[in-house]
PDB file as gemmi writes it, atoms N, CA and C in Angstrom:
CRYST1    1.000    1.000    1.000  90.00  90.00  90.00 P 1                      
ATOM      1  N   MET A   1      71.833  -1.281-122.952  1.00  0.00           N  
ATOM      2  CA  MET A   1      70.644  -0.867-123.651  1.00  0.00           C  
ATOM      3  C   MET A   1      69.814  -2.098-123.970  1.00  0.00           C  
ATOM      4  N   SER A   2      68.532  -1.927-123.929  1.00  0.00           N  
ATOM      5  CA  SER A   2      67.618  -3.043-124.151  1.00  0.00           C  
ATOM      6  C   SER A   2      67.737  -3.559-125.581  1.00  0.00           C  
ATOM      7  N   GLU A   3      67.527  -4.859-125.728  1.00  0.00           N  
ATOM      8  CA  GLU A   3      67.602  -5.445-127.056  1.00  0.00           C  
ATOM      9  C   GLU A   3      66.419  -5.009-127.917  1.00  0.00           C  
ATOM     10  N   ASN A   4      65.359  -4.427-127.321  1.00  0.00           N  
ATOM     11  CA  ASN A   4      64.185  -3.973-128.063  1.00  0.00           C  
ATOM     12  C   ASN A   4      64.414  -2.603-128.695  1.00  0.00           C  
ATOM     13  N   VAL A   5      65.533  -1.953-128.400  1.00  0.00           N  
ATOM     14  CA  VAL A   5      65.745  -0.581-128.814  1.00  0.00           C  
ATOM     15  C   VAL A   5      66.815  -0.519-129.904  1.00  0.00           C  
ATOM     16  N   ASN A   6      66.476   0.138-130.985  1.00  0.00           N  
ATOM     17  CA  ASN A   6      67.422   0.376-132.074  1.00  0.00           C  
ATOM     18  C   ASN A   6      68.224   1.619-131.707  1.00  0.00           C  
ATOM     19  N   GLU A   7      69.543   1.445-131.504  1.00  0.00           N  
ATOM     20  CA  GLU A   7      70.379   2.565-131.051  1.00  0.00           C  
ATOM     21  C   GLU A   7      70.351   3.726-132.042  1.00  0.00           C  
ATOM     22  N   GLN A   8      70.405   3.426-133.332  1.00  0.00           N  
ATOM     23  CA  GLN A   8      70.399   4.496-134.335  1.00  0.00           C  
ATOM     24  C   GLN A   8      69.096   5.293-134.259  1.00  0.00           C  
ATOM     25  N   GLU A   9      67.984   4.587-134.121  1.00  0.00           N  
ATOM     26  CA  GLU A   9      66.679   5.250-133.998  1.00  0.00           C  
ATOM     27  C   GLU A   9      66.632   6.106-132.730  1.00  0.00           C  
ATOM     28  N   LEU A  10      67.168   5.575-131.634  1.00  0.00           N  
ATOM     29  CA  LEU A  10      67.215   6.300-130.373  1.00  0.00           C  
ATOM     30  C   LEU A  10      68.044   7.578-130.513  1.00  0.00           C  
ATOM     31  N   VAL A  11      69.239   7.463-131.082  1.00  0.00           N  
ATOM     32  CA  VAL A  11      70.121   8.621-131.242  1.00  0.00           C  
ATOM     33  C   VAL A  11      69.464   9.666-132.150  1.00  0.00           C  
ATOM     34  N   GLN A  12      68.821   9.232-133.216  1.00  0.00           N  
ATOM     35  CA  GLN A  12      68.137  10.171-134.119  1.00  0.00           C  
ATOM     36  C   GLN A  12      67.000  10.882-133.385  1.00  0.00           C  
ATOM     37  N   TYR A  13      66.259  10.142-132.583  1.00  0.00           N  
ATOM     38  CA  TYR A  13      65.157  10.733-131.806  1.00  0.00           C  
ATOM     39  C   TYR A  13      65.708  11.789-130.845  1.00  0.00           C  
ATOM     40  N   ILE A  14      66.750  11.435-130.100  1.00  0.00           N  
ATOM     41  CA  ILE A  14      67.329  12.373-129.129  1.00  0.00           C  
ATOM     42  C   ILE A  14      67.886  13.603-129.843  1.00  0.00           C  
ATOM     43  N   ALA A  15      68.566  13.401-130.960  1.00  0.00           N  
ATOM     44  CA  ALA A  15      69.125  14.527-131.718  1.00  0.00           C  
ATOM     45  C   ALA A  15      68.013  15.459-132.187  1.00  0.00           C  
ATOM     46  N   GLY A  16      66.903  14.875-132.619  1.00  0.00           N  
ATOM     47  CA  GLY A  16      65.769  15.680-133.055  1.00  0.00           C  
ATOM     48  C   GLY A  16      65.155  16.491-131.922  1.00  0.00           C  
ATOM     49  N   GLU A  17      65.129  15.902-130.739  1.00  0.00           N  
ATOM     50  CA  GLU A  17      64.552  16.573-129.570  1.00  0.00           C  
ATOM     51  C   GLU A  17      65.485  17.620-128.972  1.00  0.00           C  
ATOM     52  N   THR A  18      66.796  17.363-129.012  1.00  0.00           N  
ATOM     53  CA  THR A  18      67.746  18.197-128.261  1.00  0.00           C  
ATOM     54  C   THR A  18      68.667  19.029-129.144  1.00  0.00           C  
ATOM     55  N   LYS A  19      68.762  18.693-130.424  1.00  0.00           N  
ATOM     56  CA  LYS A  19      69.712  19.336-131.353  1.00  0.00           C  
ATOM     57  C   LYS A  19      71.169  19.044-130.973  1.00  0.00           C  
ATOM     58  N   ALA A  20      71.390  18.053-130.112  1.00  0.00           N  
ATOM     59  CA  ALA A  20      72.748  17.673-129.721  1.00  0.00           C  
ATOM     60  C   ALA A  20      73.385  16.833-130.828  1.00  0.00           C  
ATOM     61  N   ASP A  21      74.693  16.841-130.863  1.00  0.00           N  
ATOM     62  CA  ASP A  21      75.492  16.078-131.819  1.00  0.00           C  
ATOM     63  C   ASP A  21      75.365  14.585-131.526  1.00  0.00           C  
ATOM     64  N   ALA A  22      75.247  13.767-132.559  1.00  0.00           N  
ATOM     65  CA  ALA A  22      75.080  12.319-132.388  1.00  0.00           C  
ATOM     66  C   ALA A  22      76.230  11.700-131.598  1.00  0.00           C  
ATOM     67  N   ALA A  23      77.458  12.148-131.854  1.00  0.00           N  
ATOM     68  CA  ALA A  23      78.610  11.599-131.128  1.00  0.00           C  
ATOM     69  C   ALA A  23      78.506  11.927-129.633  1.00  0.00           C  
ATOM     70  N   ALA A  24      78.063  13.139-129.310  1.00  0.00           N  
ATOM     71  CA  ALA A  24      77.902  13.536-127.906  1.00  0.00           C  
ATOM     72  C   ALA A  24      76.795  12.721-127.246  1.00  0.00           C  
ATOM     73  N   ILE A  25      75.723  12.473-127.974  1.00  0.00           N  
ATOM     74  CA  ILE A  25      74.613  11.664-127.450  1.00  0.00           C  
ATOM     75  C   ILE A  25      75.103  10.258-127.132  1.00  0.00           C  
ATOM     76  N   LYS A  26      75.830   9.649-128.057  1.00  0.00           N  
ATOM     77  CA  LYS A  26      76.339   8.288-127.844  1.00  0.00           C  
ATOM     78  C   LYS A  26      77.267   8.238-126.629  1.00  0.00           C  
ATOM     79  N   LEU A  27      78.066   9.281-126.444  1.00  0.00           N  
ATOM     80  CA  LEU A  27      78.974   9.338-125.305  1.00  0.00           C  
ATOM     81  C   LEU A  27      78.193   9.416-123.984  1.00  0.00           C  
ATOM     82  N   VAL A  28      77.173  10.263-123.948  1.00  0.00           N  
ATOM     83  CA  VAL A  28      76.337  10.380-122.746  1.00  0.00           C  
ATOM     84  C   VAL A  28      75.664   9.039-122.456  1.00  0.00           C  
ATOM     85  N   LEU A  29      75.127   8.385-123.478  1.00  0.00           N  
ATOM     86  CA  LEU A  29      74.445   7.098-123.289  1.00  0.00           C  
ATOM     87  C   LEU A  29      75.426   6.018-122.819  1.00  0.00           C  
ATOM     88  N   LYS A  30      76.657   6.067-123.323  1.00  0.00           N  
ATOM     89  CA  LYS A  30      77.681   5.104-122.889  1.00  0.00           C  
ATOM     90  C   LYS A  30      77.970   5.273-121.397  1.00  0.00           C  
ATOM     91  N   HIS A  31      78.146   6.517-120.973  1.00  0.00           N  
ATOM     92  CA  HIS A  31      78.423   6.770-119.552  1.00  0.00           C  
ATOM     93  C   HIS A  31      77.209   6.440-118.686  1.00  0.00           C  
ATOM     94  N   GLU A  32      76.019   6.687-119.211  1.00  0.00           N  
ATOM     95  CA  GLU A  32      74.804   6.328-118.484  1.00  0.00           C  
ATOM     96  C   GLU A  32      74.764   4.814-118.258  1.00  0.00           C  
ATOM     97  N   GLN A  33      75.096   4.044-119.285  1.00  0.00           N  
ATOM     98  CA  GLN A  33      75.071   2.591-119.168  1.00  0.00           C  
ATOM     99  C   GLN A  33      76.086   2.106-118.135  1.00  0.00           C  
ATOM    100  N   THR A  34      77.254   2.706-118.116  1.00  0.00           N  
ATOM    101  CA  THR A  34      78.266   2.364-117.115  1.00  0.00           C  
ATOM    102  C   THR A  34      77.743   2.647-115.712  1.00  0.00           C  
ATOM    103  N   PHE A  35      77.114   3.809-115.536  1.00  0.00           N  
ATOM    104  CA  PHE A  35      76.550   4.188-114.237  1.00  0.00           C  
ATOM    105  C   PHE A  35      75.505   3.158-113.795  1.00  0.00           C  
ATOM    106  N   ILE A  36      74.613   2.785-114.695  1.00  0.00           N  
ATOM    107  CA  ILE A  36      73.558   1.809-114.371  1.00  0.00           C  
ATOM    108  C   ILE A  36      74.166   0.448-114.064  1.00  0.00           C  
ATOM    109  N   ASN A  37      75.149   0.037-114.857  1.00  0.00           N  
ATOM    110  CA  ASN A  37      75.793  -1.267-114.632  1.00  0.00           C  
ATOM    111  C   ASN A  37      76.484  -1.329-113.274  1.00  0.00           C  
ATOM    112  N   ASN A  38      76.961  -0.193-112.774  1.00  0.00           N  
ATOM    113  CA  ASN A  38      77.644  -0.149-111.485  1.00  0.00           C  
ATOM    114  C   ASN A  38      76.704   0.104-110.310  1.00  0.00           C  
ATOM    115  N   SER A  39      75.414   0.286-110.591  1.00  0.00           N  
ATOM    116  CA  SER A  39      74.422   0.526-109.537  1.00  0.00           C  
ATOM    117  C   SER A  39      73.932  -0.801-108.968  1.00  0.00           C  
ATOM    118  N   LYS A  40      73.516  -0.762-107.733  1.00  0.00           N  
ATOM    119  CA  LYS A  40      73.018  -1.963-107.058  1.00  0.00           C  
ATOM    120  C   LYS A  40      71.541  -2.182-107.374  1.00  0.00           C  
ATOM    121  N   GLU A  41      71.171  -3.440-107.511  1.00  0.00           N  
ATOM    122  CA  GLU A  41      69.764  -3.786-107.720  1.00  0.00           C  
ATOM    123  C   GLU A  41      69.037  -3.777-106.391  1.00  0.00           C  
ATOM    124  N   ASN A  42      67.734  -3.460-106.443  1.00  0.00           N  
ATOM    125  CA  ASN A  42      66.924  -3.532-105.232  1.00  0.00           C  
ATOM    126  C   ASN A  42      66.415  -4.967-105.056  1.00  0.00           C  
ATOM    127  N   ALA A  43      65.550  -5.172-104.080  1.00  0.00           N  
ATOM    128  CA  ALA A  43      65.055  -6.515-103.777  1.00  0.00           C  
ATOM    129  C   ALA A  43      64.300  -7.136-104.954  1.00  0.00           C  
ATOM    130  N   LYS A  44      63.729  -6.303-105.832  1.00  0.00           N  
ATOM    131  CA  LYS A  44      62.981  -6.793-106.993  1.00  0.00           C  
ATOM    132  C   LYS A  44      63.887  -7.041-108.200  1.00  0.00           C  
ATOM    133  N   GLY A  45      65.197  -6.819-108.015  1.00  0.00           N  
ATOM    134  CA  GLY A  45      66.122  -7.009-109.119  1.00  0.00           C  
ATOM    135  C   GLY A  45      66.148  -5.843-110.086  1.00  0.00           C  
ATOM    136  N   GLU A  46      65.594  -4.700-109.661  1.00  0.00           N  
ATOM    137  CA  GLU A  46      65.575  -3.508-110.494  1.00  0.00           C  
ATOM    138  C   GLU A  46      66.634  -2.527-110.007  1.00  0.00           C  
ATOM    139  N   VAL A  47      67.122  -1.728-110.926  1.00  0.00           N  
ATOM    140  CA  VAL A  47      68.078  -0.683-110.576  1.00  0.00           C  
ATOM    141  C   VAL A  47      67.318   0.642-110.555  1.00  0.00           C  
ATOM    142  N   GLU A  48      67.340   1.297-109.407  1.00  0.00           N  
ATOM    143  CA  GLU A  48      66.717   2.611-109.296  1.00  0.00           C  
ATOM    144  C   GLU A  48      67.797   3.654-109.538  1.00  0.00           C  
ATOM    145  N   VAL A  49      67.543   4.540-110.473  1.00  0.00           N  
ATOM    146  CA  VAL A  49      68.530   5.541-110.857  1.00  0.00           C  
ATOM    147  C   VAL A  49      68.046   6.916-110.415  1.00  0.00           C  
ATOM    148  N   ASP A  50      68.869   7.577-109.608  1.00  0.00           N  
ATOM    149  CA  ASP A  50      68.593   8.957-109.224  1.00  0.00           C  
ATOM    150  C   ASP A  50      69.099   9.841-110.355  1.00  0.00           C  
ATOM    151  N   SER A  51      68.210  10.596-110.980  1.00  0.00           N  
ATOM    152  CA  SER A  51      68.602  11.373-112.165  1.00  0.00           C  
ATOM    153  C   SER A  51      69.670  12.415-111.849  1.00  0.00           C  
ATOM    154  N   ASP A  52      69.626  13.017-110.661  1.00  0.00           N  
ATOM    155  CA  ASP A  52      70.658  14.005-110.305  1.00  0.00           C  
ATOM    156  C   ASP A  52      72.029  13.349-110.187  1.00  0.00           C  
ATOM    157  N   GLU A  53      72.063  12.175-109.565  1.00  0.00           N  
ATOM    158  CA  GLU A  53      73.334  11.449-109.441  1.00  0.00           C  
ATOM    159  C   GLU A  53      73.858  11.040-110.812  1.00  0.00           C  
ATOM    160  N   LEU A  54      72.953  10.617-111.677  1.00  0.00           N  
ATOM    161  CA  LEU A  54      73.343  10.206-113.025  1.00  0.00           C  
ATOM    162  C   LEU A  54      73.926  11.387-113.796  1.00  0.00           C  
ATOM    163  N   VAL A  55      73.261  12.531-113.755  1.00  0.00           N  
ATOM    164  CA  VAL A  55      73.759  13.723-114.456  1.00  0.00           C  
ATOM    165  C   VAL A  55      75.122  14.122-113.906  1.00  0.00           C  
ATOM    166  N   ASP A  56      75.267  14.122-112.576  1.00  0.00           N  
ATOM    167  CA  ASP A  56      76.554  14.465-111.962  1.00  0.00           C  
ATOM    168  C   ASP A  56      77.646  13.504-112.425  1.00  0.00           C  
ATOM    169  N   TYR A  57      77.318  12.207-112.478  1.00  0.00           N  
ATOM    170  CA  TYR A  57      78.292  11.207-112.920  1.00  0.00           C  
ATOM    171  C   TYR A  57      78.726  11.479-114.364  1.00  0.00           C  
ATOM    172  N   VAL A  58      77.753  11.689-115.255  1.00  0.00           N  
ATOM    173  CA  VAL A  58      78.077  11.931-116.662  1.00  0.00           C  
ATOM    174  C   VAL A  58      78.934  13.181-116.793  1.00  0.00           C  
ATOM    175  N   LEU A  59      78.549  14.261-116.097  1.00  0.00           N  
ATOM    176  CA  LEU A  59      79.306  15.510-116.186  1.00  0.00           C  
ATOM    177  C   LEU A  59      80.723  15.369-115.624  1.00  0.00           C  
ATOM    178  N   SER A  60      80.927  14.412-114.723  1.00  0.00           N  
ATOM    179  CA  SER A  60      82.248  14.232-114.115  1.00  0.00           C  
ATOM    180  C   SER A  60      83.220  13.475-115.022  1.00  0.00           C  
ATOM    181  N   ARG A  61      82.725  12.891-116.112  1.00  0.00           N  
ATOM    182  CA  ARG A  61      83.590  12.152-117.031  1.00  0.00           C  
ATOM    183  C   ARG A  61      84.444  13.161-117.814  1.00  0.00           C  
ATOM    184  N   PRO A  62      85.744  12.893-117.938  1.00  0.00           N  
ATOM    185  CA  PRO A  62      86.642  13.859-118.583  1.00  0.00           C  
ATOM    186  C   PRO A  62      86.356  14.100-120.063  1.00  0.00           C  
ATOM    187  N   ASP A  63      85.727  13.148-120.749  1.00  0.00           N  
ATOM    188  CA  ASP A  63      85.472  13.320-122.184  1.00  0.00           C  
ATOM    189  C   ASP A  63      84.141  14.004-122.485  1.00  0.00           C  
ATOM    190  N   ILE A  64      83.393  14.380-121.463  1.00  0.00           N  
ATOM    191  CA  ILE A  64      82.118  15.077-121.647  1.00  0.00           C  
ATOM    192  C   ILE A  64      82.367  16.578-121.634  1.00  0.00           C  
ATOM    193  N   LYS A  65      82.031  17.222-122.740  1.00  0.00           N  
ATOM    194  CA  LYS A  65      82.246  18.669-122.880  1.00  0.00           C  
ATOM    195  C   LYS A  65      80.913  19.407-122.965  1.00  0.00           C  
ATOM    196  N   LEU A  66      79.851  18.785-122.488  1.00  0.00           N  
ATOM    197  CA  LEU A  66      78.512  19.364-122.560  1.00  0.00           C  
ATOM    198  C   LEU A  66      78.163  20.061-121.247  1.00  0.00           C  
ATOM    199  N   ASP A  67      77.188  20.968-121.315  1.00  0.00           N  
ATOM    200  CA  ASP A  67      76.716  21.595-120.085  1.00  0.00           C  
ATOM    201  C   ASP A  67      75.626  20.726-119.449  1.00  0.00           C  
ATOM    202  N   GLU A  68      75.305  21.042-118.209  1.00  0.00           N  
ATOM    203  CA  GLU A  68      74.354  20.230-117.443  1.00  0.00           C  
ATOM    204  C   GLU A  68      72.991  20.164-118.127  1.00  0.00           C  
ATOM    205  N   LEU A  69      72.518  21.272-118.654  1.00  0.00           N  
ATOM    206  CA  LEU A  69      71.204  21.300-119.292  1.00  0.00           C  
ATOM    207  C   LEU A  69      71.152  20.380-120.509  1.00  0.00           C  
ATOM    208  N   THR A  70      72.214  20.344-121.277  1.00  0.00           N  
ATOM    209  CA  THR A  70      72.259  19.476-122.465  1.00  0.00           C  
ATOM    210  C   THR A  70      72.248  18.004-122.053  1.00  0.00           C  
ATOM    211  N   VAL A  71      73.035  17.656-121.038  1.00  0.00           N  
ATOM    212  CA  VAL A  71      73.053  16.265-120.553  1.00  0.00           C  
ATOM    213  C   VAL A  71      71.665  15.881-120.046  1.00  0.00           C  
ATOM    214  N   GLU A  72      71.045  16.746-119.262  1.00  0.00           N  
ATOM    215  CA  GLU A  72      69.694  16.462-118.761  1.00  0.00           C  
ATOM    216  C   GLU A  72      68.712  16.289-119.916  1.00  0.00           C  
ATOM    217  N   SER A  73      68.804  17.147-120.922  1.00  0.00           N  
ATOM    218  CA  SER A  73      67.906  17.065-122.077  1.00  0.00           C  
ATOM    219  C   SER A  73      68.076  15.754-122.831  1.00  0.00           C  
ATOM    220  N   ILE A  74      69.323  15.323-123.007  1.00  0.00           N  
ATOM    221  CA  ILE A  74      69.599  14.051-123.684  1.00  0.00           C  
ATOM    222  C   ILE A  74      68.975  12.896-122.898  1.00  0.00           C  
ATOM    223  N   LEU A  75      69.182  12.881-121.584  1.00  0.00           N  
ATOM    224  CA  LEU A  75      68.660  11.789-120.754  1.00  0.00           C  
ATOM    225  C   LEU A  75      67.133  11.810-120.704  1.00  0.00           C  
ATOM    226  N   GLU A  76      66.542  13.004-120.667  1.00  0.00           N  
ATOM    227  CA  GLU A  76      65.074  13.100-120.665  1.00  0.00           C  
ATOM    228  C   GLU A  76      64.495  12.631-121.993  1.00  0.00           C  
ATOM    229  N   ALA A  77      65.128  13.019-123.091  1.00  0.00           N  
ATOM    230  CA  ALA A  77      64.656  12.584-124.405  1.00  0.00           C  
ATOM    231  C   ALA A  77      64.786  11.067-124.551  1.00  0.00           C  
ATOM    232  N   GLU A  78      65.870  10.510-124.003  1.00  0.00           N  
ATOM    233  CA  GLU A  78      66.030   9.049-124.033  1.00  0.00           C  
ATOM    234  C   GLU A  78      64.896   8.380-123.265  1.00  0.00           C  
ATOM    235  N   MET A  79      64.569   8.903-122.099  1.00  0.00           N  
ATOM    236  CA  MET A  79      63.490   8.320-121.290  1.00  0.00           C  
ATOM    237  C   MET A  79      62.152   8.435-122.012  1.00  0.00           C  
ATOM    238  N   ASP A  80      61.898   9.563-122.654  1.00  0.00           N  
ATOM    239  CA  ASP A  80      60.659   9.724-123.435  1.00  0.00           C  
ATOM    240  C   ASP A  80      60.578   8.665-124.524  1.00  0.00           C  
ATOM    241  N   PHE A  81      61.683   8.459-125.224  1.00  0.00           N  
ATOM    242  CA  PHE A  81      61.745   7.455-126.290  1.00  0.00           C  
ATOM    243  C   PHE A  81      61.462   6.064-125.729  1.00  0.00           C  
ATOM    244  N   LEU A  82      62.133   5.729-124.619  1.00  0.00           N  
ATOM    245  CA  LEU A  82      61.963   4.392-124.033  1.00  0.00           C  
ATOM    246  C   LEU A  82      60.547   4.184-123.507  1.00  0.00           C  
ATOM    247  N   MET A  83      59.946   5.234-122.968  1.00  0.00           N  
ATOM    248  CA  MET A  83      58.562   5.109-122.491  1.00  0.00           C  
ATOM    249  C   MET A  83      57.607   4.929-123.671  1.00  0.00           C  
ATOM    250  N   GLU A  84      57.842   5.649-124.771  1.00  0.00           N  
ATOM    251  CA  GLU A  84      57.021   5.482-125.967  1.00  0.00           C  
ATOM    252  C   GLU A  84      57.107   4.055-126.495  1.00  0.00           C  
ATOM    253  N   LYS A  85      58.287   3.446-126.377  1.00  0.00           N  
ATOM    254  CA  LYS A  85      58.497   2.075-126.849  1.00  0.00           C  
ATOM    255  C   LYS A  85      58.022   1.041-125.817  1.00  0.00           C  
ATOM    256  N   GLY A  86      57.612   1.507-124.620  1.00  0.00           N  
ATOM    257  CA  GLY A  86      57.153   0.597-123.584  1.00  0.00           C  
ATOM    258  C   GLY A  86      58.259  -0.167-122.894  1.00  0.00           C  
ATOM    259  N   VAL A  87      59.490   0.367-122.958  1.00  0.00           N  
ATOM    260  CA  VAL A  87      60.654  -0.326-122.396  1.00  0.00           C  
ATOM    261  C   VAL A  87      60.964   0.147-120.980  1.00  0.00           C  
ATOM    262  N   ALA A  88      60.569   1.379-120.640  1.00  0.00           N  
ATOM    263  CA  ALA A  88      60.926   1.954-119.337  1.00  0.00           C  
ATOM    264  C   ALA A  88      59.781   2.805-118.829  1.00  0.00           C  
ATOM    265  N   GLY A  89      59.872   3.120-117.531  1.00  0.00           N  
ATOM    266  CA  GLY A  89      58.889   3.993-116.913  1.00  0.00           C  
ATOM    267  C   GLY A  89      59.438   4.595-115.637  1.00  0.00           C  
ATOM    268  N   TYR A  90      58.707   5.554-115.107  1.00  0.00           N  
ATOM    269  CA  TYR A  90      59.106   6.201-113.860  1.00  0.00           C  
ATOM    270  C   TYR A  90      58.405   5.525-112.695  1.00  0.00           C  
ATOM    271  N   GLU A  91      59.109   5.469-111.552  1.00  0.00           N  
ATOM    272  CA  GLU A  91      58.489   5.001-110.306  1.00  0.00           C  
ATOM    273  C   GLU A  91      58.072   6.215-109.506  1.00  0.00           C  
ATOM    274  N   ASP A  92      56.955   6.125-108.842  1.00  0.00           N  
ATOM    275  CA  ASP A  92      56.492   7.247-107.998  1.00  0.00           C  
ATOM    276  C   ASP A  92      57.114   7.196-106.636  1.00  0.00           C  
TER     277      ASP A  92                                                      
END                                                                             
């Protein structure tokens, strides 16, 4: 996670958007970070993340007891938060 982002603020934002449990949100974000850390960088040194692959990866973790829609909602709310903070964006 970026050093510009307050994790507690992020989790509160996602919980407000999704009504998901804070512990479940933190677990999804932890697995997301592992997925990103294991992804290869492109020529620009950026990691391109396929959202479907990311959701599948998170859902495949044995400690995740959430449905696909909830995981997608958590990840979308996280991206909205990061875009509002100017930390992340989508590539076309």
